[in-house]
Short mmCIF file of C-alpha atoms in Angstrom, two decimals:
data_model
loop_
_atom_site.label_atom_id
_atom_site.label_comp_id
_atom_site.label_asym_id
_atom_site.label_seq_id
_atom_site.Cartn_x
_atom_site.Cartn_y
_atom_site.Cartn_z
CA MET N 29 54.08 76.51 92.14
CA LYS N 30 54.32 77.82 95.69
CA LYS N 31 56.47 74.84 96.61
CA ASN N 32 58.90 75.75 93.81
CA VAL N 33 59.07 79.36 95.02
CA TYR N 34 59.74 78.24 98.61
CA PHE N 35 62.37 75.82 97.35
CA LEU N 36 64.16 78.54 95.36
CA LEU N 37 64.03 80.95 98.30
CA ALA N 38 65.45 78.29 100.60
CA LEU N 39 68.20 77.54 98.09
CA LEU N 40 69.02 81.25 97.79
CA LEU N 41 69.23 81.59 101.56
CA MET N 42 71.53 78.58 101.71
CA VAL N 43 73.85 80.12 99.08
CA LEU N 44 73.90 83.49 100.84
CA SER N 45 74.54 81.80 104.15
CA ALA N 46 77.41 79.82 102.65
CA CYS N 47 78.93 82.98 101.20
CA ASP N 48 78.58 84.72 104.53
CA ASN N 49 80.35 81.83 106.26
CA GLU N 50 83.58 82.29 104.30
CA PRO N 51 86.57 82.47 106.64
CA LYS N 52 87.13 86.04 107.76
CA PHE N 53 89.44 88.04 109.96
CA LYS N 54 88.21 90.75 112.28
CA VAL N 55 89.75 93.95 113.57
CA SER N 56 87.88 95.87 116.22
CA GLY N 57 88.59 98.15 119.13
CA GLU N 58 88.21 101.64 120.49
CA ILE N 59 89.56 105.05 119.44
CA SER N 60 89.31 107.68 122.17
CA GLY N 61 88.96 111.39 121.52
CA ALA N 62 87.67 110.84 117.98
CA ASP N 63 83.97 111.61 118.36
CA ASN N 64 82.35 112.22 114.93
CA LYS N 65 85.57 111.43 113.07
CA THR N 66 85.65 108.82 110.30
CA LEU N 67 87.90 105.80 110.68
CA TYR N 68 88.96 104.17 107.41
CA PHE N 69 89.85 100.52 106.87
CA GLU N 70 92.24 100.14 103.91
CA ALA N 71 94.33 97.46 102.18
CA SER N 72 98.01 98.16 101.49
CA GLY N 73 98.46 96.28 98.24
CA LEU N 74 101.32 96.09 95.76
CA ASP N 75 99.47 98.55 93.54
CA GLY N 76 98.76 101.03 96.32
CA ILE N 77 96.15 101.76 98.98
CA VAL N 78 92.63 100.41 98.43
CA ALA N 79 89.65 101.58 100.53
CA LEU N 80 87.70 98.67 102.03
CA ASP N 81 85.32 100.17 104.59
CA SER N 82 84.80 103.10 106.94
CA ALA N 83 82.91 103.94 110.11
CA LYS N 84 81.91 107.16 111.78
CA LEU N 85 83.03 106.98 115.39
CA GLY N 86 80.69 107.79 118.20
CA SER N 87 81.49 109.13 121.66
CA ASN N 88 82.61 105.67 122.82
CA GLY N 89 84.96 105.29 119.81
CA ILE N 90 84.04 101.63 119.26
CA PHE N 91 84.57 100.18 115.78
CA SER N 92 84.61 96.81 114.06
CA PHE N 93 85.71 95.76 110.57
CA SER N 94 86.06 92.37 108.94
CA GLY N 95 87.55 91.04 105.73
CA LYS N 96 87.96 87.84 103.80
CA ARG N 97 90.91 85.80 105.01
CA PRO N 98 93.80 86.40 102.57
CA GLU N 99 95.31 83.40 100.80
CA SER N 100 98.77 84.64 101.82
CA PRO N 101 99.94 87.29 104.33
CA GLU N 102 98.63 90.75 103.48
CA PHE N 103 98.92 94.22 104.94
CA TYR N 104 96.14 96.55 105.99
CA ARG N 105 95.83 99.84 107.83
CA LEU N 106 93.46 101.93 109.88
CA ARG N 107 93.50 105.61 108.98
CA LEU N 108 92.27 108.55 111.01
CA ASP N 109 92.79 111.85 109.19
CA ASN N 110 96.37 111.50 107.89
CA LYS N 111 97.57 109.15 110.64
CA VAL N 112 97.76 105.40 110.06
CA ILE N 113 98.16 102.17 112.00
CA ASN N 114 99.70 99.41 109.86
CA PHE N 115 99.01 95.75 110.57
CA SER N 116 99.26 92.39 108.83
CA VAL N 117 96.87 89.47 108.54
CA ASP N 118 97.85 85.92 107.63
CA SER N 119 95.00 83.83 109.04
CA ILE N 120 91.54 84.01 110.60
CA GLU N 121 92.73 86.46 113.22
CA THR N 122 90.85 88.62 115.65
CA LEU N 123 92.78 91.78 116.33
CA THR N 124 91.96 94.31 119.00
CA VAL N 125 93.23 97.85 118.54
CA LYS N 126 93.07 100.67 121.08
CA ALA N 127 94.35 104.16 120.35
CA GLY N 128 93.83 107.84 121.01
CA ALA N 129 93.20 110.38 118.28
CA ASN N 130 96.21 112.54 119.20
CA ASP N 131 98.93 109.86 119.05
CA PHE N 132 97.00 107.49 116.81
CA ALA N 133 99.99 106.35 114.68
CA THR N 134 102.42 105.59 117.52
CA GLY N 135 100.49 105.37 120.81
CA TYR N 136 98.23 102.50 119.86
CA SER N 137 98.10 98.99 121.31
CA ILE N 138 97.31 95.90 119.26
CA GLU N 139 96.49 92.45 120.59
CA GLY N 140 96.11 89.09 118.90
CA SER N 141 99.28 88.84 116.78
CA GLU N 142 103.04 88.63 117.40
CA ASN N 143 103.64 90.01 113.92
CA ASN N 144 101.74 93.17 114.68
CA THR N 145 103.48 93.65 118.01
CA LYS N 146 106.78 93.60 116.12
CA ILE N 147 105.43 95.91 113.42
CA LYS N 148 104.58 98.44 116.13
CA GLU N 149 108.14 98.14 117.49
CA LEU N 150 109.47 98.95 114.01
CA VAL N 151 107.10 101.91 113.71
CA LEU N 152 108.36 103.34 117.01
CA LEU N 153 112.01 102.76 116.08
CA LEU N 154 111.52 104.58 112.79
CA ALA N 155 109.64 107.43 114.49
CA ASP N 156 112.61 107.88 116.83
CA LEU N 157 115.05 107.88 113.89
CA GLN N 158 112.90 110.42 112.03
CA LYS N 159 112.86 112.67 115.10
CA ARG N 160 116.66 112.57 115.42
CA VAL N 161 117.14 113.21 111.69
CA ASP N 162 114.80 116.22 111.85
CA GLN N 163 116.71 117.62 114.84
CA LEU N 164 119.97 117.20 112.95
CA ALA N 165 118.58 118.94 109.86
CA HIS N 166 117.43 121.95 111.90
CA ASN N 167 120.70 122.34 113.82
CA ARG N 168 122.43 125.17 111.96
CA ASN N 169 125.46 124.98 114.27
CA ILE N 170 126.63 121.72 112.71
CA PRO N 171 128.62 121.98 109.42
CA ALA N 172 126.94 120.25 106.48
CA GLY N 173 129.75 117.71 106.12
CA VAL N 174 129.54 116.72 109.78
CA ALA N 175 125.74 116.55 109.55
CA GLN N 176 125.97 114.20 106.59
CA ASP N 177 128.41 111.93 108.43
CA SER N 178 126.07 111.89 111.43
CA LEU N 179 123.08 111.08 109.22
CA VAL N 180 124.92 108.23 107.52
CA SER N 181 125.94 106.84 110.92
CA MET N 182 122.38 107.04 112.31
CA VAL N 183 120.87 105.36 109.25
CA ASN N 184 123.50 102.61 109.17
CA ASN N 185 123.08 101.89 112.89
CA TYR N 186 119.31 101.71 112.42
CA LYS N 187 119.60 99.36 109.45
CA ASN N 188 122.05 97.09 111.27
CA LYS N 189 119.70 96.81 114.24
CA VAL N 190 116.70 96.04 112.04
CA LYS N 191 118.68 93.50 110.01
CA ARG N 192 119.89 91.71 113.14
CA GLU N 193 116.74 91.78 115.27
CA TYR N 194 113.92 91.66 112.72
CA ILE N 195 114.93 90.58 109.22
CA PHE N 196 117.57 87.86 109.64
CA ALA N 197 116.14 86.82 113.02
CA ALA N 198 112.82 85.74 111.46
CA PRO N 199 112.72 86.19 107.66
CA ASN N 200 109.56 84.06 107.49
CA MET N 201 107.52 86.55 109.54
CA THR N 202 105.47 89.36 108.01
CA TYR N 203 107.21 91.94 110.18
CA ALA N 204 110.48 91.11 108.39
CA TYR N 205 108.76 91.93 105.08
CA PHE N 206 107.37 95.15 106.61
CA ALA N 207 110.88 96.16 107.72
CA LEU N 208 112.23 95.94 104.17
CA PHE N 209 109.96 98.73 102.97
CA GLN N 210 110.34 101.27 105.76
CA ALA N 211 111.00 104.77 104.47
CA LEU N 212 112.71 107.84 105.92
CA ASN N 213 111.54 111.19 104.51
CA GLY N 214 109.81 109.27 101.74
CA TYR N 215 112.91 107.31 100.73
CA MET N 216 113.36 103.58 101.26
CA LEU N 217 116.01 102.78 103.87
CA PHE N 218 116.82 99.41 102.31
CA ASP N 219 117.86 99.55 98.67
CA PRO N 220 116.92 96.33 96.83
CA LEU N 221 118.51 97.28 93.51
CA THR N 222 121.98 98.77 94.02
CA ASN N 223 123.13 97.89 97.57
CA LYS N 224 124.60 94.40 97.81
CA ASP N 225 124.07 94.08 101.58
CA ASP N 226 120.46 95.24 101.31
CA VAL N 227 119.81 92.78 98.48
CA LYS N 228 120.78 90.00 100.91
CA CYS N 229 118.03 91.16 103.26
CA PHE N 230 115.46 91.04 100.49
CA ALA N 231 116.75 87.62 99.41
CA ALA N 232 116.37 86.17 102.91
CA VAL N 233 112.72 87.25 103.15
CA ALA N 234 111.98 86.33 99.53
CA THR N 235 113.29 82.80 100.05
CA SER N 236 111.18 82.25 103.18
CA LEU N 237 108.05 83.77 101.65
CA ASN N 238 108.47 81.83 98.42
CA ASN N 239 108.86 78.53 100.28
CA THR N 240 105.55 78.99 102.07
CA TYR N 241 103.55 80.98 99.50
CA PRO N 242 105.14 80.29 96.09
CA HIS N 243 102.13 81.53 94.11
CA ALA N 244 101.50 84.75 96.07
CA ASP N 245 101.91 88.06 94.25
CA ARG N 246 104.15 89.39 97.01
CA SER N 247 106.42 86.34 96.70
CA ARG N 248 106.84 86.82 92.96
CA ASN N 249 107.32 90.57 93.30
CA LEU N 250 109.99 90.19 95.99
CA TYR N 251 111.72 87.45 94.03
CA ASN N 252 111.88 89.65 90.91
CA MET N 253 113.34 92.52 92.94
CA VAL N 254 116.06 90.22 94.27
CA ILE N 255 116.95 88.96 90.79
CA LYS N 256 117.32 92.55 89.54
CA GLY N 257 119.36 93.52 92.59
CA MET N 258 121.70 90.55 92.20
CA LYS N 259 122.29 91.43 88.55
CA ASN N 260 122.97 95.07 89.41
CA THR N 261 125.37 94.32 92.25
CA ARG N 262 127.24 91.29 90.99
CA THR N 263 131.01 91.72 90.77
CA PRO N 264 131.93 92.26 87.13
CA ARG N 265 134.31 89.80 85.53
CA GLN N 266 137.85 91.03 85.19
CA THR N 267 137.82 91.58 81.45
CA GLU N 268 139.57 94.23 79.47
CA LEU N 269 137.28 97.18 78.90
CA ASP N 270 136.82 98.30 75.33
CA ILE N 271 136.68 102.03 75.99
CA PRO N 272 135.32 103.97 73.00
CA GLN N 273 137.99 106.29 71.70
CA ASP N 274 135.55 109.18 71.47
CA LYS N 275 135.17 109.01 75.26
CA ILE N 276 138.88 109.72 75.80
CA LYS N 277 140.17 113.24 75.23
CA GLU N 278 143.82 114.22 75.42
CA ALA N 279 144.58 110.85 77.10
CA THR N 280 143.76 112.36 80.48
CA ILE N 281 140.15 111.55 81.34
CA ILE N 282 137.20 109.46 80.18
CA ASP N 283 134.75 112.01 78.87
CA ILE N 284 131.10 112.02 79.93
CA GLU N 285 128.40 113.36 77.61
CA LEU N 286 124.91 113.52 79.10
CA LYS N 287 121.91 115.86 78.91
CA ASP N 288 120.96 118.27 81.68
CA ILE N 289 117.38 119.04 82.76
CA LYS N 290 116.97 121.46 79.82
CA GLY N 291 118.05 118.83 77.30
CA ASN N 292 121.47 120.37 76.63
CA VAL N 293 124.43 117.98 76.24
CA ARG N 294 127.05 118.72 78.90
CA ARG N 295 130.57 117.38 78.31
CA LEU N 296 133.11 116.89 81.03
CA THR N 297 135.97 117.95 78.76
CA ASP N 298 134.29 121.29 78.06
CA LEU N 299 135.08 122.19 81.67
CA LYS N 300 138.86 122.11 81.21
CA GLY N 301 140.41 124.92 83.24
CA LYS N 302 138.15 124.29 86.23
CA VAL N 303 138.52 121.95 89.19
CA ILE N 304 135.69 119.45 88.74
CA LEU N 305 133.96 117.37 91.38
CA ILE N 306 132.27 114.47 89.57
CA ASP N 307 129.44 113.07 91.64
CA PHE N 308 127.58 109.84 90.78
CA THR N 309 124.40 109.81 92.87
CA VAL N 310 120.69 109.01 93.16
CA TYR N 311 118.25 111.62 94.43
CA ASN N 312 115.71 109.01 95.51
CA ASN N 313 117.74 108.00 98.55
CA ALA N 314 117.31 108.81 102.24
CA MET N 315 120.77 110.43 102.43
CA SER N 316 120.52 112.47 99.22
CA ALA N 317 119.38 115.70 100.88
CA ALA N 318 122.27 115.76 103.36
CA HIS N 319 124.73 114.85 100.61
CA ASN N 320 123.58 117.72 98.40
CA LEU N 321 123.63 120.06 101.38
CA ALA N 322 127.32 119.25 101.91
CA LEU N 323 128.03 119.79 98.21
CA ARG N 324 126.19 123.12 98.26
CA GLU N 325 128.38 124.30 101.13
CA LEU N 326 131.49 123.45 99.11
CA TYR N 327 130.07 125.01 95.95
CA ASN N 328 129.15 128.26 97.71
CA LYS N 329 132.69 128.53 99.08
CA TYR N 330 134.74 127.65 96.03
CA ALA N 331 132.70 128.15 92.83
CA SER N 332 134.06 131.67 92.48
CA GLN N 333 137.58 130.22 92.66
CA GLY N 334 137.03 127.76 89.84
CA LEU N 335 135.17 124.76 91.31
CA GLU N 336 132.47 123.10 89.23
CA ILE N 337 130.30 120.14 90.21
CA TYR N 338 129.26 117.68 87.50
CA GLN N 339 126.54 115.60 89.14
CA ILE N 340 125.32 112.43 87.41
CA SER N 341 121.95 111.08 88.51
CA LEU N 342 121.26 107.36 88.12
CA ASP N 343 117.60 107.74 89.14
CA ALA N 344 115.07 105.66 87.23
CA ASP N 345 112.36 108.32 87.55
CA GLU N 346 113.20 111.19 85.17
CA HIS N 347 110.48 113.50 86.54
CA PHE N 348 111.69 112.97 90.11
CA TRP N 349 115.26 113.81 89.03
CA LYS N 350 114.19 116.99 87.25
CA THR N 351 112.12 118.14 90.19
CA SER N 352 114.86 117.38 92.70
CA SER N 353 117.68 118.99 90.74
CA ASP N 354 115.82 122.03 89.43
CA ASN N 355 117.19 124.44 92.04
CA LEU N 356 120.73 123.10 92.27
CA PRO N 357 123.36 125.61 91.06
CA TRP N 358 125.78 123.13 89.46
CA ILE N 359 125.64 120.91 86.37
CA CYS N 360 123.03 118.18 86.80
CA VAL N 361 122.80 115.41 84.21
CA ARG N 362 121.15 112.01 84.20
CA ASP N 363 122.01 108.61 82.77
CA ALA N 364 118.77 106.75 82.03
CA ASN N 365 120.66 103.44 82.11
CA GLY N 366 121.00 103.75 85.88
CA ALA N 367 123.11 100.99 87.40
CA TYR N 368 123.82 99.73 83.86
CA SER N 369 125.42 103.03 82.83
CA GLN N 370 128.63 102.63 80.84
CA TYR N 371 130.08 105.48 82.87
CA VAL N 372 129.47 103.56 86.10
CA THR N 373 131.55 100.75 84.60
CA LEU N 374 134.23 102.96 83.11
CA TYR N 375 134.73 104.83 86.38
CA SER N 376 134.48 101.60 88.45
CA VAL N 377 131.70 102.97 90.64
CA THR N 378 130.75 100.42 93.31
CA ASN N 379 128.83 102.53 95.85
CA LEU N 380 126.70 105.65 95.74
CA PRO N 381 127.28 108.48 96.11
CA ALA N 382 130.72 108.25 94.45
CA VAL N 383 132.91 111.32 93.97
CA PHE N 384 135.97 111.99 91.82
CA LEU N 385 138.19 115.06 91.56
CA VAL N 386 139.54 116.40 88.25
CA ASN N 387 142.24 119.06 88.13
CA ARG N 388 142.34 122.13 85.90
CA ALA N 389 144.22 120.21 83.20
CA ASN N 390 141.26 117.83 82.90
CA GLU N 391 143.18 115.03 84.60
CA LEU N 392 141.61 112.63 87.08
CA SER N 393 143.22 113.53 90.40
CA ALA N 394 141.49 111.42 93.07
CA ARG N 395 138.57 109.08 93.77
CA GLY N 396 136.32 109.19 96.81
CA GLU N 397 137.76 106.18 98.64
CA THR N 398 141.24 107.77 98.61
CA ILE N 399 140.06 111.20 99.80
CA THR N 400 140.26 111.71 103.57
CA ASN N 401 139.19 115.36 103.53
CA LEU N 402 137.20 116.45 100.47
CA GLU N 403 137.38 120.18 101.16
CA GLU N 404 141.16 120.14 101.68
CA SER N 405 141.63 118.11 98.50
CA ILE N 406 139.61 120.66 96.53
CA LYS N 407 141.54 123.60 98.00
CA LYS N 408 144.85 122.02 96.95
CA LEU N 409 143.67 121.68 93.35
CA LEU N 410 142.35 125.25 93.24
#
């Protein structure tokens, strides 16, 4: 009997030992100036942040975490208060992180992985862009229109640099994947669903990731995003549009009938007698705030003279649209069909935001790509 007990205990120890010998990665290091603070080790999954472990730091700030080696590249983070250090793991790596509590998110060093060195470079580049955008937003001496142009230029320059040096340079690396999902003021810089150039970036990384890890969740997710983006941005065939007759009033303009945030139907033709600025846009975009700031400046100047703005949101998230547009003084409607909106097709919208001007007779006067000075064009119609 005793022999059987010893045998079972030995077998149990062997099983536990085998489980404990599963391949693991390790992240350890030292956080200075964080005595008695809690350091959290978290996974950044497709479904959100998942807590894995935590450690209360002592006066020496030393910590050590480990995790099961992922079957395909995955992303993790260290969090101290509301500051985070992002890193990736794609093998049995040993990473060493050193940081201070004050500049935890940007002043850290990480050893043991080229991917994570590049991820830190991207973090610093984005932090610099965020700083310059914040300075621009707080500079009241710059007209809203000029500020928007400057913002667009800064964002485009940033994206071009990241595309050239990180995404297309090495689409098979995890830092290229990380670059795709960088956000400015909470909005993704790269648009995988409606921007044709950005879709190409996602496609490059998706192809590389799918070749190496075809069964990984991230591969499938990225691939699905690319398919949707390609459908949304493909050039429509040159076929004759069958425009519903009830959308055309007085043979002057294609009418738009959509509900505002209160559920009331707002018709474009009901605004005859006013100069109308039609604006197709998405609020969930990094440049939306500056765009609306420029529109507000125009509206404040010319609403009393007969200007009305009819703004059409193509946002997928209805709650986000309602929250974002709640305090705007003009007409805000939303088309739940988004990029598939019939109005996007009827008005031949190819980029967002897209503006059109309608004169007091309810006639389409100009489209955005032909307008060199929006304010001057509005003043002429008034």
